[in-house]
mmCIF file of C-alpha atoms and ligand atoms in Angstrom:
data_model
loop_
_atom_site.group_PDB
_atom_site.id
_atom_site.type_symbol
_atom_site.label_atom_id
_atom_site.label_comp_id
_atom_site.label_asym_id
_atom_site.label_seq_id
_atom_site.Cartn_x
_atom_site.Cartn_y
_atom_site.Cartn_z
ATOM 1 C CA MET A 1 -1.182 2.698 -29.644
ATOM 2 C CA ARG A 2 -3.206 1.185 -26.799
ATOM 3 C CA LYS A 3 -1.930 1.961 -23.317
ATOM 4 C CA LEU A 4 -2.119 -0.496 -20.435
ATOM 5 C CA LEU A 5 -1.754 0.468 -16.798
ATOM 6 C CA VAL A 6 -0.950 -2.249 -14.294
ATOM 7 C CA ILE A 7 -1.974 -0.704 -10.995
ATOM 8 C CA GLY A 8 -1.103 -1.997 -7.528
ATOM 9 C CA ILE A 9 -4.204 -1.379 -5.385
ATOM 10 C CA GLY A 10 -2.811 -2.370 -1.985
ATOM 11 C CA ALA A 11 -3.438 -5.489 0.044
ATOM 12 C CA GLY A 12 -7.002 -5.125 1.316
ATOM 13 C CA ASN A 13 -7.507 -1.607 2.658
ATOM 14 C CA PRO A 14 -8.841 0.914 0.099
ATOM 15 C CA ASP A 15 -6.772 3.544 1.962
ATOM 16 C CA HIS A 16 -3.675 1.785 0.609
ATOM 17 C CA MET A 17 -4.399 3.388 -2.775
ATOM 18 C CA THR A 18 -1.645 5.858 -3.658
ATOM 19 C CA VAL A 19 -2.229 9.193 -5.391
ATOM 20 C CA GLN A 20 -0.467 7.711 -8.432
ATOM 21 C CA ALA A 21 -2.810 4.690 -8.413
ATOM 22 C CA ILE A 22 -5.887 6.941 -8.171
ATOM 23 C CA SER A 23 -4.760 9.108 -11.063
ATOM 24 C CA GLY A 24 -3.992 5.943 -13.071
ATOM 25 C CA LEU A 25 -7.541 4.666 -12.456
ATOM 26 C CA ASN A 26 -8.931 7.945 -13.717
ATOM 27 C CA GLN A 27 -6.777 7.915 -16.813
ATOM 28 C CA ALA A 28 -8.193 4.571 -17.995
ATOM 29 C CA ASP A 29 -11.205 4.200 -20.301
ATOM 30 C CA VAL A 30 -11.620 0.559 -19.257
ATOM 31 C CA LEU A 31 -11.010 -0.997 -15.836
ATOM 32 C CA PHE A 32 -10.505 -4.762 -15.833
ATOM 33 C CA ILE A 33 -11.765 -6.550 -12.707
ATOM 34 C CA PRO A 34 -10.924 -10.236 -12.271
ATOM 35 C CA ASP A 35 -13.532 -12.602 -10.835
ATOM 36 C CA LYS A 36 -11.831 -15.501 -9.068
ATOM 37 C CA GLY A 37 -15.013 -17.425 -8.206
ATOM 38 C CA ALA A 38 -17.739 -17.133 -5.576
ATOM 39 C CA LYS A 39 -15.463 -17.855 -2.600
ATOM 40 C CA LYS A 40 -13.270 -14.880 -3.411
ATOM 41 C CA ASN A 41 -16.171 -12.522 -4.207
ATOM 42 C CA GLU A 42 -15.035 -10.242 -1.417
ATOM 43 C CA LEU A 43 -11.779 -9.615 -3.267
ATOM 44 C CA ALA A 44 -13.634 -8.570 -6.437
ATOM 45 C CA ASP A 45 -15.910 -6.466 -4.199
ATOM 46 C CA LEU A 46 -12.919 -4.611 -2.822
ATOM 47 C CA ARG A 47 -11.834 -3.751 -6.362
ATOM 48 C CA ARG A 48 -15.389 -2.515 -7.075
ATOM 49 C CA GLN A 49 -15.362 -0.425 -3.880
ATOM 50 C CA ILE A 50 -12.055 1.097 -4.930
ATOM 51 C CA CYS A 51 -13.530 2.023 -8.322
ATOM 52 C CA ASP A 52 -16.722 3.425 -6.706
ATOM 53 C CA ARG A 53 -14.706 5.542 -4.319
ATOM 54 C CA PHE A 54 -11.867 6.795 -6.492
ATOM 55 C CA VAL A 55 -13.016 6.819 -10.121
ATOM 56 C CA ALA A 56 -14.318 10.235 -11.112
ATOM 57 C CA ASN A 57 -13.948 9.747 -14.876
ATOM 58 C CA PRO A 58 -17.582 9.431 -16.106
ATOM 59 C CA LYS A 59 -16.449 7.851 -19.373
ATOM 60 C CA SER A 60 -14.697 4.857 -17.828
ATOM 61 C CA ARG A 61 -16.221 1.380 -18.096
ATOM 62 C CA ARG A 62 -15.677 -1.672 -15.922
ATOM 63 C CA VAL A 63 -15.182 -5.034 -17.527
ATOM 64 C CA GLU A 64 -15.301 -8.067 -15.262
ATOM 65 C CA PHE A 65 -13.658 -11.258 -16.467
ATOM 66 C CA GLU A 66 -13.404 -14.770 -15.117
ATOM 67 C CA VAL A 67 -9.984 -16.063 -14.173
ATOM 68 C CA PRO A 68 -9.589 -19.752 -15.074
ATOM 69 C CA VAL A 69 -8.937 -22.075 -12.143
ATOM 70 C CA ARG A 70 -5.463 -23.602 -12.015
ATOM 71 C CA ASP A 71 -5.084 -27.406 -11.946
ATOM 72 C CA LEU A 72 -3.753 -28.638 -8.634
ATOM 73 C CA PRO A 73 0.048 -28.816 -8.415
ATOM 74 C CA ILE A 74 1.660 -32.215 -8.060
ATOM 75 C CA GLU A 75 1.779 -32.383 -4.254
ATOM 76 C CA ASP A 76 -1.944 -31.674 -4.110
ATOM 77 C CA GLY A 77 -3.104 -33.953 -6.901
ATOM 78 C CA PRO A 78 -2.275 -35.744 -10.104
ATOM 79 C CA ALA A 79 -1.271 -32.764 -12.297
ATOM 80 C CA PRO A 80 1.894 -33.313 -14.401
ATOM 81 C CA SER A 81 4.192 -30.873 -12.608
ATOM 82 C CA TYR A 82 3.938 -27.543 -10.879
ATOM 83 C CA ARG A 83 5.759 -25.571 -13.582
ATOM 84 C CA SER A 84 3.868 -27.042 -16.534
ATOM 85 C CA THR A 85 0.578 -26.583 -14.682
ATOM 86 C CA VAL A 86 1.393 -22.920 -14.124
ATOM 87 C CA ASP A 87 2.511 -22.603 -17.734
ATOM 88 C CA ASP A 88 -0.818 -23.955 -19.055
ATOM 89 C CA TRP A 89 -2.691 -21.695 -16.675
ATOM 90 C CA HIS A 90 -0.738 -18.604 -17.766
ATOM 91 C CA GLU A 91 -1.306 -19.483 -21.423
ATOM 92 C CA ALA A 92 -5.066 -19.632 -20.783
ATOM 93 C CA ILE A 93 -5.003 -16.261 -19.004
ATOM 94 C CA ALA A 94 -2.846 -14.758 -21.793
ATOM 95 C CA SER A 95 -5.593 -15.624 -24.294
ATOM 96 C CA ILE A 96 -8.158 -13.879 -22.084
ATOM 97 C CA TYR A 97 -5.946 -10.788 -21.670
ATOM 98 C CA GLU A 98 -5.313 -10.680 -25.419
ATOM 99 C CA ASP A 99 -9.076 -10.677 -26.123
ATOM 100 C CA LEU A 100 -9.757 -8.067 -23.434
ATOM 101 C CA ILE A 101 -7.084 -5.739 -24.777
ATOM 102 C CA GLY A 102 -8.075 -6.218 -28.421
ATOM 103 C CA ASP A 103 -11.855 -6.126 -27.942
ATOM 104 C CA GLU A 104 -12.381 -3.696 -25.073
ATOM 105 C CA ILE A 105 -9.738 -0.980 -25.559
ATOM 106 C CA ALA A 106 -9.951 1.353 -28.560
ATOM 107 C CA GLY A 107 -6.838 1.626 -30.781
ATOM 108 C CA ASP A 108 -5.656 4.759 -28.963
ATOM 109 C CA GLY A 109 -7.419 4.004 -25.649
ATOM 110 C CA CYS A 110 -6.192 3.151 -22.172
ATOM 111 C CA GLY A 111 -7.055 0.114 -20.028
ATOM 112 C CA ALA A 112 -6.106 -0.695 -16.440
ATOM 113 C CA PHE A 113 -5.593 -3.989 -14.633
ATOM 114 C CA LEU A 114 -6.125 -3.685 -10.862
ATOM 115 C CA ILE A 115 -3.535 -5.858 -9.152
ATOM 116 C CA TRP A 116 -3.765 -6.955 -5.524
ATOM 117 C CA GLY A 117 -0.898 -5.509 -3.461
ATOM 118 C CA ASP A 118 1.942 -4.731 -5.849
ATOM 119 C CA PRO A 119 2.419 -6.251 -9.314
ATOM 120 C CA SER A 120 6.041 -7.200 -8.506
ATOM 121 C CA LEU A 121 5.232 -9.633 -5.692
ATOM 122 C CA TYR A 122 3.970 -13.147 -6.464
ATOM 123 C CA ASP A 123 1.746 -11.862 -9.206
ATOM 124 C CA SER A 124 1.929 -13.043 -12.789
ATOM 125 C CA ALA A 125 0.131 -10.207 -14.579
ATOM 126 C CA LEU A 126 3.380 -8.681 -15.880
ATOM 127 C CA ARG A 127 4.723 -12.067 -17.037
ATOM 128 C CA ILE A 128 1.397 -12.868 -18.732
ATOM 129 C CA LEU A 129 1.251 -9.463 -20.446
ATOM 130 C CA GLU A 130 4.767 -10.121 -21.764
ATOM 131 C CA ARG A 131 3.419 -13.372 -23.267
ATOM 132 C CA VAL A 132 0.598 -11.407 -24.874
ATOM 133 C CA ARG A 133 3.081 -8.894 -26.291
ATOM 134 C CA LEU A 134 5.273 -11.711 -27.701
ATOM 135 C CA ARG A 135 2.289 -13.362 -29.407
ATOM 136 C CA GLY A 136 2.213 -10.201 -31.547
ATOM 137 C CA ASN A 137 -1.567 -9.991 -32.056
ATOM 138 C CA VAL A 138 -2.128 -6.789 -30.051
ATOM 139 C CA ALA A 139 0.388 -4.009 -29.485
ATOM 140 C CA PHE A 140 0.383 -1.909 -26.333
ATOM 141 C CA GLU A 141 2.507 0.403 -24.248
ATOM 142 C CA LEU A 142 2.811 -0.578 -20.581
ATOM 143 C CA GLU A 143 3.033 1.441 -17.367
ATOM 144 C CA VAL A 144 3.316 -0.089 -13.898
ATOM 145 C CA ILE A 145 2.081 1.749 -10.809
ATOM 146 C CA PRO A 146 3.361 0.305 -7.510
ATOM 147 C CA GLY A 147 1.119 -0.614 -4.576
ATOM 148 C CA ILE A 148 1.401 -1.507 -0.902
ATOM 149 C CA THR A 149 2.140 -5.201 -0.491
ATOM 150 C CA ALA A 150 0.857 -7.704 2.063
ATOM 151 C CA ILE A 151 4.394 -7.667 3.480
ATOM 152 C CA GLN A 152 4.260 -3.951 4.223
ATOM 153 C CA ALA A 153 0.768 -4.366 5.681
ATOM 154 C CA LEU A 154 2.080 -7.169 7.940
ATOM 155 C CA ALA A 155 5.023 -5.089 9.182
ATOM 156 C CA ALA A 156 2.807 -2.055 9.812
ATOM 157 C CA SER A 157 0.170 -4.043 11.705
ATOM 158 C CA HIS A 158 2.796 -5.703 13.893
ATOM 159 C CA LYS A 159 4.536 -2.302 14.247
ATOM 160 C CA MET A 160 7.881 -3.864 13.337
ATOM 161 C CA ALA A 161 10.787 -3.490 10.909
ATOM 162 C CA LEU A 162 11.205 -6.377 8.460
ATOM 163 C CA ASN A 163 14.959 -6.632 8.932
ATOM 164 C CA ARG A 164 17.192 -6.655 11.956
ATOM 165 C CA ILE A 165 20.062 -4.143 11.721
ATOM 166 C CA GLY A 166 22.235 -4.977 8.687
ATOM 167 C CA ASP A 167 20.528 -8.345 8.259
ATOM 168 C CA SER A 168 18.961 -9.957 5.206
ATOM 169 C CA VAL A 169 15.303 -10.761 4.536
ATOM 170 C CA LEU A 170 14.130 -13.763 2.537
ATOM 171 C CA ILE A 171 10.723 -13.810 0.849
ATOM 172 C CA THR A 172 9.427 -17.296 0.135
ATOM 173 C CA THR A 173 6.367 -19.517 -0.132
ATOM 174 C CA GLY A 174 4.837 -22.101 2.202
ATOM 175 C CA ARG A 175 5.819 -24.844 -0.259
ATOM 176 C CA ARG A 176 9.509 -23.852 -0.157
ATOM 177 C CA LEU A 177 9.539 -23.371 3.605
ATOM 178 C CA THR A 178 8.329 -26.963 4.000
ATOM 179 C CA GLN A 179 10.971 -28.231 1.550
ATOM 180 C CA GLU A 180 13.911 -26.115 2.674
ATOM 181 C CA GLY A 181 13.289 -25.051 6.268
ATOM 182 C CA LEU A 182 14.599 -21.720 7.556
ATOM 183 C CA ALA A 183 17.624 -20.519 5.548
ATOM 184 C CA ASP A 184 20.785 -20.060 7.628
ATOM 185 C CA ASN A 185 21.700 -16.812 5.930
ATOM 186 C CA ALA A 186 18.350 -15.039 6.310
ATOM 187 C CA GLY A 187 17.808 -13.041 9.485
ATOM 188 C CA SER A 188 14.086 -12.828 8.750
ATOM 189 C CA THR A 189 11.946 -15.022 6.510
ATOM 190 C CA ILE A 190 8.636 -13.808 5.115
ATOM 191 C CA VAL A 191 6.201 -16.434 3.894
ATOM 192 C CA LEU A 192 3.321 -15.893 1.474
ATOM 193 C CA LEU A 193 1.079 -18.365 -0.326
ATOM 194 C CA ASP A 194 0.939 -20.917 2.458
ATOM 195 C CA GLY A 195 -2.274 -22.935 2.509
ATOM 196 C CA LYS A 196 -0.926 -25.540 4.922
ATOM 197 C CA CYS A 197 0.636 -23.782 7.918
ATOM 198 C CA ALA A 198 4.155 -24.712 6.771
ATOM 199 C CA PHE A 199 5.600 -23.058 9.903
ATOM 200 C CA ASN A 200 4.420 -26.094 11.871
ATOM 201 C CA THR A 201 6.834 -28.297 9.895
ATOM 202 C CA LEU A 202 9.852 -26.396 11.266
ATOM 203 C CA GLU A 203 11.925 -28.233 13.839
ATOM 204 C CA ASP A 204 13.001 -25.113 15.688
ATOM 205 C CA LYS A 205 10.035 -24.421 17.946
ATOM 206 C CA ASP A 206 11.940 -21.503 19.531
ATOM 207 C CA ALA A 207 11.656 -19.525 16.291
ATOM 208 C CA VAL A 208 9.391 -16.499 16.623
ATOM 209 C CA ILE A 209 6.461 -15.926 14.267
ATOM 210 C CA HIS A 210 4.533 -12.736 13.496
ATOM 211 C CA TRP A 211 1.400 -13.872 11.663
ATOM 212 C CA GLY A 212 -1.380 -11.826 10.042
ATOM 213 C CA ALA A 213 -4.549 -12.731 8.156
ATOM 214 C CA TYR A 214 -6.887 -10.417 6.172
ATOM 215 C CA LEU A 215 -4.321 -7.669 6.765
ATOM 216 C CA GLY A 216 -5.630 -4.145 6.332
ATOM 217 C CA THR A 217 -9.281 -5.258 6.392
ATOM 218 C CA PRO A 218 -11.834 -5.034 9.235
ATOM 219 C CA ASP A 219 -11.354 -8.808 9.730
ATOM 220 C CA GLU A 220 -7.602 -8.561 10.328
ATOM 221 C CA ILE A 221 -6.204 -11.144 12.781
ATOM 222 C CA LEU A 222 -2.719 -10.861 14.289
ATOM 223 C CA ILE A 223 -0.838 -13.412 16.395
ATOM 224 C CA SER A 224 2.819 -13.264 17.503
ATOM 225 C CA GLY A 225 4.970 -15.452 19.681
ATOM 226 C CA ARG A 226 7.288 -18.426 19.991
ATOM 227 C CA LEU A 227 6.357 -21.057 17.416
ATOM 228 C CA GLY A 228 6.111 -23.742 20.094
ATOM 229 C CA ASP A 229 3.620 -21.554 21.993
ATOM 230 C CA VAL A 230 1.448 -20.125 19.217
ATOM 231 C CA GLY A 231 1.843 -22.495 16.220
ATOM 232 C CA ALA A 232 -1.200 -24.600 17.114
ATOM 233 C CA GLU A 233 -3.255 -21.504 17.999
ATOM 234 C CA ILE A 234 -2.497 -19.949 14.589
ATOM 235 C CA GLU A 235 -3.471 -23.166 12.813
ATOM 236 C CA ARG A 236 -6.762 -23.367 14.744
ATOM 237 C CA THR A 237 -7.565 -19.662 14.302
ATOM 238 C CA ARG A 238 -6.724 -19.856 10.602
ATOM 239 C CA GLU A 239 -8.972 -22.868 10.025
ATOM 240 C CA GLU A 240 -11.904 -21.319 11.922
ATOM 241 C CA ALA A 241 -11.589 -18.044 9.991
ATOM 242 C CA ARG A 242 -11.243 -19.844 6.667
ATOM 243 C CA ARG A 243 -14.361 -21.906 7.366
ATOM 244 C CA LYS A 244 -16.362 -18.869 8.460
ATOM 245 C CA LYS A 245 -15.470 -16.620 5.512
ATOM 246 C CA GLY A 246 -14.882 -19.326 2.902
ATOM 247 C CA TRP A 247 -11.373 -18.031 2.077
ATOM 248 C CA ILE A 248 -8.282 -16.761 3.811
ATOM 249 C CA MET A 249 -5.116 -14.843 2.963
ATOM 250 C CA ASP A 250 -2.317 -14.863 5.486
ATOM 251 C CA THR A 251 1.325 -13.880 5.610
ATOM 252 C CA TYR A 252 3.964 -14.238 8.298
ATOM 253 C CA LEU A 253 7.496 -13.388 9.310
ATOM 254 C CA LEU A 254 9.780 -15.889 11.055
ATOM 255 C CA ARG A 255 12.999 -15.314 12.979
ATOM 256 C CA LYS A 256 15.340 -17.735 14.655
ATOM 257 C CA PRO A 257 15.601 -17.153 18.411
ATOM 258 C CA SER A 258 19.220 -15.931 18.302
ATOM 259 C CA GLU A 259 18.196 -13.326 15.784
ATOM 260 C CA GLN A 260 15.605 -11.580 17.921
ATOM 261 C CA ASP A 261 16.027 -7.907 18.679
HETATM 262 C C1 SAM B 1 -0.663 -14.212 -5.109
HETATM 263 S S1 SAM B 1 0.075 -13.455 -3.726
HETATM 264 C C2 SAM B 1 -0.128 -11.770 -4.133
HETATM 265 C C3 SAM B 1 0.681 -10.822 -3.304
HETATM 266 C C4 SAM B 1 0.393 -9.361 -3.665
HETATM 267 N N1 SAM B 1 0.811 -9.073 -5.020
HETATM 268 C C5 SAM B 1 1.061 -8.379 -2.717
HETATM 269 O O1 SAM B 1 1.776 -7.482 -3.177
HETATM 270 O O2 SAM B 1 0.800 -8.492 -1.516
HETATM 271 C C6 SAM B 1 -1.190 -13.742 -2.544
HETATM 272 C C7 SAM B 1 -0.601 -13.938 -1.153
HETATM 273 O O3 SAM B 1 -0.324 -12.665 -0.604
HETATM 274 C C8 SAM B 1 -0.576 -12.670 0.776
HETATM 275 N N2 SAM B 1 -1.617 -11.653 1.033
HETATM 276 C C9 SAM B 1 -2.156 -10.800 0.142
HETATM 277 N N3 SAM B 1 -3.011 -9.965 0.727
HETATM 278 C C10 SAM B 1 -3.020 -10.283 2.037
HETATM 279 C C11 SAM B 1 -3.710 -9.784 3.161
HETATM 280 N N4 SAM B 1 -4.570 -8.757 3.066
HETATM 281 N N5 SAM B 1 -3.479 -10.364 4.374
HETATM 282 C C12 SAM B 1 -2.621 -11.390 4.486
HETATM 283 N N6 SAM B 1 -1.939 -11.904 3.463
HETATM 284 C C13 SAM B 1 -2.131 -11.371 2.247
HETATM 285 C C14 SAM B 1 -1.020 -14.078 1.140
HETATM 286 O O4 SAM B 1 0.126 -14.803 1.543
HETATM 287 C C15 SAM B 1 -1.551 -14.581 -0.173
HETATM 288 O O5 SAM B 1 -1.480 -15.997 -0.229
#
């Protein structure tokens, strides 16, 4: 049966690659590299660099594939609803994965998907592969290899623990932070996937933010402080960096003032 490895490659620094991830890469006959469009070329480049540096298996091939662009969710445009938009998008990607697996991997061969950060965190590859499996057109055995997430990279760069002693940590998105505000029962809130500086919608300007962009890369930017003091600076810095590079990835941790160490 075909074997599929879903490998977490870390969040931007090739040194994030674990020994397990490197041996997974070298086990695969085919390495699948997503292309998410010209603006995010640097992300595909990082995957190529990782292959150049760590793949010693002379028989392995790289197959690049285009990832379809998702329709805008409802708050950004006239798409029907966020969930159905995502569903259509996943269905389109499932068809691509199905073809890649069926056409590019031999019946007893091994293929690897290189996943940014870790496959368990805001990544749909595992859900989409489950769709492919349920369609029943290609059979495969799956192995998941964990990677360093953007959250770990953020904590390491800010030299901080994610949780206060005995306290809980909430992981959420910019969209939900805007809708729900800071949860009362979370000592620390970590926000990913925020294209709109949702922290600036919070009423509590005494909350503290630890923000990081391009974590783990030579372009890393870090800003920390009281939201009321640094919120505007983060927004300005983020916009300048996004304009200069054409894309940005940022993550942050928020704490209410009473919950500071
Ligand atoms: C689709 S999620 C994927 C997360 C990934 N699976 C992980 O484990 O980190 C993409 C979001 O992760 C965060 N992210 C990923 N890499 C990052 C980096 N190097 N610096 C800052 N944020 C990053 C950003 O919030 C970005 O919007």
